[in-house]
Short mmCIF file of C-alpha atoms and ligand atoms in Angstrom, two decimals:
data_model
loop_
_atom_site.label_atom_id
_atom_site.label_comp_id
_atom_site.label_asym_id
_atom_site.label_seq_id
_atom_site.Cartn_x
_atom_site.Cartn_y
_atom_site.Cartn_z
CA UNK A 1 7.52 18.00 6.87
CA UNK A 2 4.92 20.00 4.92
CA UNK A 3 4.73 18.02 1.21
CA UNK A 4 5.30 20.59 -1.75
CA UNK A 5 2.71 20.02 -4.63
CA UNK A 6 4.18 20.85 -7.77
CA UNK A 7 1.25 23.21 -8.89
CA UNK A 8 3.43 24.87 -11.83
CA UNK A 9 4.32 21.80 -13.31
CA UNK A 10 0.85 20.21 -13.04
CA UNK A 11 -0.73 23.42 -14.61
CA UNK A 12 1.84 23.44 -17.39
CA UNK A 13 1.20 20.00 -18.30
CA UNK A 14 -2.72 20.51 -17.88
CA UNK A 15 -2.31 23.73 -20.39
CA UNK A 16 -1.75 21.07 -23.18
CA UNK A 17 -5.16 19.73 -22.74
CA UNK A 18 -7.42 21.19 -25.43
CA UNK A 19 -10.82 21.68 -23.64
CA UNK A 20 -12.40 22.19 -20.28
CA UNK A 21 -13.25 18.52 -19.75
CA UNK A 22 -13.19 17.24 -16.02
CA UNK A 23 -9.95 15.67 -15.16
CA UNK A 24 -9.30 13.18 -12.53
CA UNK A 25 -6.93 13.48 -9.26
CA UNK A 26 -5.35 10.70 -7.29
CA UNK A 27 -3.62 11.51 -4.09
CA UNK A 28 -1.71 9.33 -1.59
CA UNK A 29 -3.41 8.49 1.51
CA UNK A 30 -0.90 11.26 3.45
CA UNK A 31 -2.53 13.95 1.29
CA UNK A 32 -6.42 13.24 1.14
CA UNK A 33 -6.82 15.98 4.22
CA UNK A 34 -5.20 18.66 1.67
CA UNK A 35 -7.61 17.48 -1.24
CA UNK A 36 -9.88 20.59 -1.22
CA UNK A 37 -6.89 22.97 -0.88
CA UNK A 38 -5.13 21.15 -3.82
CA UNK A 39 -8.27 21.16 -6.04
CA UNK A 40 -9.30 25.01 -5.46
CA UNK A 41 -5.98 25.97 -6.04
CA UNK A 42 -5.62 23.92 -9.45
CA UNK A 43 -8.87 24.94 -10.46
CA UNK A 44 -8.23 28.66 -9.66
CA UNK A 45 -5.11 28.47 -12.04
CA UNK A 46 -6.59 26.54 -14.65
CA UNK A 47 -9.80 26.31 -16.71
CA UNK A 48 -10.18 22.57 -16.03
CA UNK A 49 -12.63 20.90 -13.35
CA UNK A 50 -11.20 18.29 -11.17
CA UNK A 51 -12.71 15.00 -9.90
CA UNK A 52 -11.14 13.40 -6.76
CA UNK A 53 -10.77 9.56 -6.41
CA UNK A 54 -11.95 9.18 -2.90
CA UNK A 55 -10.92 5.45 -2.88
CA UNK A 56 -7.43 4.85 -0.82
CA UNK A 57 -4.59 4.81 -3.10
CA UNK A 58 -1.95 1.95 -2.82
CA UNK A 59 0.44 3.32 -5.25
CA UNK A 60 1.29 3.64 -8.93
CA UNK A 61 -0.11 0.27 -9.30
CA UNK A 62 -3.76 1.29 -8.18
CA UNK A 63 -4.62 3.88 -10.94
CA UNK A 64 -8.32 4.07 -11.11
CA UNK A 65 -8.72 3.74 -14.96
CA UNK A 66 -12.02 1.91 -15.20
CA UNK A 67 -13.73 4.11 -12.62
CA UNK A 68 -12.49 7.33 -14.19
CA UNK A 69 -13.14 5.86 -17.72
CA UNK A 70 -16.96 5.46 -16.48
CA UNK A 71 -17.29 9.03 -15.66
CA UNK A 72 -15.52 10.34 -18.96
CA UNK A 73 -12.28 11.19 -17.52
CA UNK A 74 -9.51 10.54 -19.95
CA UNK A 75 -6.42 12.54 -17.91
CA UNK A 76 -5.51 11.59 -14.46
CA UNK A 77 -3.25 13.52 -12.38
CA UNK A 78 -1.81 11.03 -9.95
CA UNK A 79 0.42 12.85 -7.10
CA UNK A 80 2.76 10.79 -5.10
CA UNK A 81 4.29 7.90 -6.99
CA UNK A 82 6.27 7.53 -10.24
CA UNK A 83 5.01 5.80 -13.71
CA UNK A 84 4.69 2.10 -13.09
CA UNK A 85 1.99 0.75 -15.57
CA UNK A 86 2.90 0.36 -19.27
CA UNK A 87 1.42 2.36 -21.75
CA UNK A 88 -0.59 -0.72 -23.15
CA UNK A 89 -2.27 -0.88 -20.08
CA UNK A 90 -3.73 2.48 -19.79
CA UNK A 91 -6.88 1.78 -21.75
CA UNK A 92 -6.67 5.28 -23.66
CA UNK A 93 -6.17 7.21 -20.41
CA UNK A 94 -3.46 9.65 -20.16
CA UNK A 95 -1.66 9.55 -16.60
CA UNK A 96 0.55 12.47 -15.58
CA UNK A 97 2.75 11.17 -12.57
CA UNK A 98 4.03 13.79 -9.91
CA UNK A 99 6.19 11.73 -7.55
CA UNK A 100 6.66 13.21 -4.02
CA UNK A 101 10.38 13.62 -3.41
CA UNK A 102 12.75 15.20 -0.74
CA UNK A 103 16.28 15.40 -0.49
CA UNK A 104 18.76 13.95 2.25
CA UNK A 105 19.47 16.83 4.18
CA UNK A 106 21.24 15.26 7.25
CA UNK A 107 24.76 14.54 5.76
CA UNK A 108 26.02 13.07 8.97
CA UNK A 109 23.83 10.06 8.26
CA UNK A 110 25.79 9.36 5.14
CA UNK A 111 29.08 9.44 7.32
CA UNK A 112 27.57 7.11 9.73
CA UNK A 113 26.29 4.75 6.83
CA UNK A 114 29.93 4.74 5.42
CA UNK A 115 31.21 3.34 8.87
CA UNK A 116 28.64 0.45 8.86
CA UNK A 117 29.19 -0.76 5.40
CA UNK A 118 31.56 -4.01 5.41
CA UNK A 119 32.19 -4.44 1.67
CA UNK A 120 33.48 -2.33 -1.00
CA UNK A 121 31.43 -2.77 -4.09
CA UNK A 122 28.13 -1.33 -3.13
CA UNK A 123 24.41 -1.55 -4.77
CA UNK A 124 22.89 1.84 -4.24
CA UNK A 125 19.06 1.88 -3.98
CA UNK A 126 16.20 4.00 -2.56
CA UNK A 127 12.44 4.67 -2.77
CA UNK A 128 11.04 7.16 -5.13
CA UNK A 129 10.92 9.80 -2.50
CA UNK A 130 14.66 9.98 -2.19
CA UNK A 131 15.80 8.95 -5.51
CA UNK A 132 17.08 12.47 -6.27
CA UNK A 133 19.82 12.19 -3.83
CA UNK A 134 21.12 8.90 -5.24
CA UNK A 135 23.69 10.65 -7.48
CA UNK A 136 25.28 12.50 -4.91
CA UNK A 137 25.58 9.84 -2.71
CA UNK A 138 27.09 7.79 -5.10
CA UNK A 139 29.59 10.58 -5.68
CA UNK A 140 30.44 10.69 -1.88
CA UNK A 141 30.85 7.15 -1.45
CA UNK A 142 33.01 6.97 -4.51
CA UNK A 143 35.23 9.79 -3.18
CA UNK A 144 35.76 7.54 -0.24
CA UNK A 145 37.02 4.77 -1.86
CA UNK A 146 33.94 2.75 -2.61
CA UNK A 147 32.96 1.08 -5.88
CA UNK A 148 29.17 2.12 -6.07
CA UNK A 149 26.46 0.52 -8.63
CA UNK A 150 23.57 2.34 -9.68
CA UNK A 151 21.21 0.19 -12.05
CA UNK A 152 18.24 0.30 -14.04
CA UNK A 153 15.13 -1.86 -13.27
CA UNK A 154 12.45 -3.56 -15.45
CA UNK A 155 9.44 -1.97 -16.84
CA UNK A 156 7.93 -1.24 -13.29
CA UNK A 157 10.92 1.03 -12.36
CA UNK A 158 11.09 4.64 -13.72
CA UNK A 159 14.19 5.79 -11.97
CA UNK A 160 17.79 4.46 -11.65
CA UNK A 161 18.15 2.53 -8.19
CA UNK A 162 14.60 2.70 -7.47
CA UNK A 163 12.86 0.06 -5.77
CA UNK A 164 9.45 -1.01 -4.79
CA UNK A 165 7.91 -3.25 -2.26
CA UNK A 166 7.10 -5.51 -4.90
CA UNK A 167 9.92 -5.23 -7.07
CA UNK A 168 13.84 -5.24 -6.70
CA UNK A 169 14.80 -5.26 -10.30
CA UNK A 170 17.01 -2.23 -9.97
CA UNK A 171 19.17 -3.46 -7.17
CA UNK A 172 22.56 -5.02 -8.69
CA UNK A 173 23.41 -8.73 -8.38
CA UNK A 174 27.13 -8.46 -8.57
CA UNK A 175 27.79 -6.35 -5.46
CA UNK A 176 28.80 -7.19 -1.51
CA UNK A 177 26.07 -5.44 0.04
CA UNK A 178 23.66 -2.76 -0.71
CA UNK A 179 22.94 0.89 1.09
CA UNK A 180 19.23 1.71 0.82
CA UNK A 181 18.04 5.12 1.19
CA UNK A 182 14.33 5.34 2.31
CA UNK A 183 11.62 5.14 5.29
CA UNK A 184 9.92 2.09 6.70
CA UNK A 185 11.44 -1.49 7.32
CA UNK A 186 9.60 -3.26 4.46
CA UNK A 187 11.61 -2.45 1.58
CA UNK A 188 15.01 -3.33 3.32
CA UNK A 189 13.57 -6.69 4.69
CA UNK A 190 12.39 -7.48 0.97
CA UNK A 191 15.61 -6.33 -0.64
CA UNK A 192 17.70 -8.61 1.93
CA UNK A 193 15.39 -11.20 1.53
CA UNK A 194 15.23 -11.16 -2.18
CA UNK A 195 19.13 -11.01 -2.85
CA UNK A 196 20.24 -12.71 0.23
CA UNK A 197 22.61 -9.66 1.06
CA UNK A 198 23.18 -7.17 3.78
CA UNK A 199 21.55 -4.00 3.61
CA UNK A 200 22.48 -0.84 5.40
CA UNK A 201 19.59 1.71 5.78
CA UNK A 202 19.82 5.44 5.88
CA UNK A 203 16.34 6.46 6.99
CA UNK A 204 15.67 10.17 6.69
CA UNK A 205 12.40 10.01 8.07
CA UNK A 206 13.73 8.53 11.47
CA UNK A 207 16.94 10.35 11.04
CA UNK A 208 18.73 7.14 11.90
CA UNK A 209 21.32 4.75 10.32
CA UNK A 210 20.84 0.71 10.82
CA UNK A 211 21.38 -2.65 9.31
CA UNK A 212 18.51 -5.22 8.28
CA UNK A 213 18.04 -6.44 11.60
CA UNK A 214 14.67 -8.27 11.80
CA UNK A 215 14.96 -10.38 8.85
CA UNK A 216 15.71 -13.59 10.95
CA UNK A 217 12.74 -13.36 12.63
CA UNK A 218 10.74 -12.19 9.53
CA UNK A 219 11.57 -15.51 7.80
CA UNK A 220 10.77 -17.77 11.28
CA UNK A 221 7.34 -16.16 10.74
CA UNK A 222 7.12 -16.90 7.36
CA UNK A 223 8.09 -20.70 7.99
CA UNK A 224 5.54 -20.95 10.76
CA UNK A 225 2.80 -19.67 8.53
CA UNK A 226 3.73 -22.22 5.67
CA UNK A 227 4.08 -25.05 8.32
CA UNK A 228 0.47 -24.17 9.60
CA UNK A 229 -1.18 -23.65 6.22
CA UNK A 230 -0.02 -26.95 4.94
CA UNK A 231 -2.71 -28.83 7.03
CA UNK A 232 -5.32 -27.06 4.85
CA UNK A 233 -7.29 -29.11 2.35
CA UNK A 234 -8.85 -26.00 0.76
CA UNK A 235 -7.57 -22.61 -0.14
CA UNK A 236 -8.66 -19.42 -1.57
CA UNK A 237 -6.74 -18.09 -4.30
CA UNK A 238 -6.90 -14.09 -4.63
CA UNK A 239 -6.54 -12.52 -8.01
CA UNK A 240 -6.54 -8.89 -7.45
CA UNK A 241 -8.03 -6.61 -9.86
CA UNK A 242 -5.96 -3.47 -9.28
CA UNK A 243 -4.44 -2.82 -12.82
CA UNK A 244 -0.91 -3.23 -11.43
CA UNK A 245 -1.59 -6.00 -9.28
CA UNK A 246 -3.38 -8.55 -11.46
CA UNK A 247 -1.30 -11.75 -12.02
CA UNK A 248 -3.50 -13.84 -13.78
CA UNK A 249 -1.19 -16.51 -14.96
CA UNK A 250 0.08 -16.99 -11.39
CA UNK A 251 -3.37 -17.31 -10.04
CA UNK A 252 -4.55 -19.87 -12.71
CA UNK A 253 -1.21 -21.96 -12.15
CA UNK A 254 -1.98 -22.12 -8.54
CA UNK A 255 -5.55 -23.29 -9.56
CA UNK A 256 -4.16 -25.60 -11.58
CA UNK A 257 -2.19 -27.15 -9.30
CA UNK A 258 -4.44 -27.13 -6.89
CA UNK A 259 -6.69 -29.40 -9.27
CA UNK A 260 -3.59 -31.88 -9.91
CA UNK A 261 -3.14 -32.19 -6.06
CA UNK A 262 -6.87 -32.52 -5.05
CA UNK A 263 -6.79 -29.49 -2.95
CA UNK A 264 -10.11 -27.51 -2.85
CA UNK A 265 -9.73 -24.07 -4.42
CA UNK A 266 -11.67 -21.19 -4.88
CA UNK A 267 -10.38 -18.52 -7.12
CA UNK A 268 -11.87 -15.11 -5.91
CA UNK A 269 -11.36 -11.62 -7.38
CA UNK A 270 -11.02 -8.86 -4.98
CA UNK A 271 -10.03 -5.26 -5.81
CA UNK A 272 -8.87 -4.44 -2.20
CA UNK A 273 -8.01 -7.02 0.22
CA UNK A 274 -9.32 -6.58 4.03
CA UNK A 275 -9.89 -8.40 7.00
CA UNK A 276 -13.54 -8.08 6.78
CA UNK A 277 -13.77 -9.11 3.37
CA UNK A 278 -11.78 -12.62 4.06
CA UNK A 279 -13.97 -13.25 7.17
CA UNK A 280 -16.98 -13.67 5.08
CA UNK A 281 -15.39 -16.81 3.55
CA UNK A 282 -15.23 -20.22 5.13
CA UNK A 283 -11.71 -20.56 4.44
CA UNK A 284 -8.70 -20.70 6.67
CA UNK A 285 -5.75 -20.30 3.97
CA UNK A 286 -5.72 -17.93 1.04
CA UNK A 287 -2.93 -17.06 -1.58
CA UNK A 288 -2.64 -13.63 -2.37
CA UNK A 289 -1.44 -13.11 -5.96
CA UNK A 290 -1.64 -9.01 -5.54
CA UNK A 291 0.69 -6.95 -3.60
CA UNK A 292 3.27 -8.87 -1.65
CA UNK A 293 3.48 -6.18 0.74
CA UNK A 294 0.04 -6.85 2.20
CA UNK A 295 0.94 -10.63 2.66
CA UNK A 296 4.34 -9.98 4.36
CA UNK A 297 3.44 -6.72 6.14
CA UNK A 298 -0.19 -7.02 7.11
CA UNK A 299 -0.46 -10.59 7.97
CA UNK A 300 -1.23 -10.11 11.62
CA UNK A 301 -4.12 -8.11 10.89
CA UNK A 302 -6.00 -10.97 9.08
CA UNK A 303 -7.70 -13.89 10.92
CA UNK A 304 -6.60 -16.62 8.08
CA UNK A 305 -3.38 -17.55 6.93
CA UNK A 306 -2.39 -15.44 3.99
CA UNK A 307 0.56 -17.01 1.68
CA UNK A 308 2.58 -15.77 -1.16
CA UNK A 309 2.74 -17.81 -4.51
CA UNK A 310 6.06 -19.35 -3.52
CA UNK A 311 5.00 -20.20 -0.01
CA UNK A 312 1.75 -22.09 -1.30
CA UNK A 313 4.26 -24.04 -3.46
CA UNK A 314 6.35 -25.06 -0.10
CA UNK A 315 3.13 -25.89 1.99
CA UNK A 316 1.16 -27.82 -0.58
CA UNK A 317 3.43 -28.94 -3.54
CA UNK A 318 6.44 -30.15 -1.07
CA UNK A 319 8.87 -27.79 -2.50
CA UNK A 320 11.77 -27.12 0.20
CA UNK A 321 11.53 -24.06 2.30
CA UNK A 322 15.26 -23.35 1.22
CA UNK A 323 13.88 -22.51 -2.18
CA UNK A 324 11.71 -19.83 -1.21
CA UNK A 325 12.21 -16.56 -2.88
CA UNK A 326 10.71 -13.12 -2.10
CA UNK A 327 7.54 -12.76 -3.84
CA UNK A 328 7.94 -9.96 -6.74
CA UNK A 329 5.73 -8.75 -9.20
CA UNK A 330 7.89 -8.91 -12.53
CA UNK A 331 5.43 -10.53 -15.12
FE1 SF4 B 1 1.95 -1.56 -5.50
FE2 SF4 B 1 1.94 -3.27 -3.56
FE3 SF4 B 1 3.99 -2.93 -5.41
FE4 SF4 B 1 3.57 -0.90 -3.84
S1 SF4 B 1 4.47 -3.06 -3.11
S2 SF4 B 1 3.78 -0.70 -5.89
S3 SF4 B 1 1.57 -1.11 -3.40
S4 SF4 B 1 1.92 -3.79 -5.78
#
């Protein structure tokens, strides 16, 4: 499916900019191969010149404010995701967001999903890419006798019912189960883990309906990591400097707890965490205070054990694994 770029909207928004200053452009990984096509078209239709951020983009948590500021860019066109950063973090840079959105075209998936729902009070959620379908899905379900709840999230969430891999604040609590619209396996596992409820998934990319199935395996794997990590007497605590992933207070709390428990602790700042970067340290256990998706979803790529802050507490501060919570960025 070819992704449509909202050229007209971008051009209209930029026409409000007074002069011909350099505009920053940030694209998701899947669109980098089309960067010259996109820049040529935008430069043809406007009096602006563009500079592309060539670093990989992890999401709207990863806007290159400092790098762009250094080259005198004060407007960034971000294609792919919706607004996440509060304006007081933008450092006087204007960010125009153009999320990529698709519609749910296969209506049979909706019929299949209603057959798989066990409850009658349903929380409806989705990724930003399918968010525009949620209202019509709600209407369909209500016509079929379900009570459907669509809720607003916290400051990181820009649309009703939207969830992120690091934030499930728009998933209502007072429901029996969830219907999730979106691709991938991570978001529904995170949702199920964070709310301890069953999730029925409509995956428009694979054109299938399924139920969170690998949740138990996921928990077992995390418990194993925690158990192994608890034998270490030294940890590295990673404080990620990506603007929407920095959890300064969380990292410092862990550092303080280590000092109190006599655990050696190296506090490390990194912008992007990668296996080759962590291999440079003589450490077997890291605590990642940045994107939880990396900790949970990419752990097999690393030679070290990577824990969430909550898992660190279970491994080293004798908290009970039953108290473990899904790591979300909410501060
Ligand atoms: Fe960023 Fe990770 Fe959250 Fe996605 S899940 S918005 S990459 S911190």
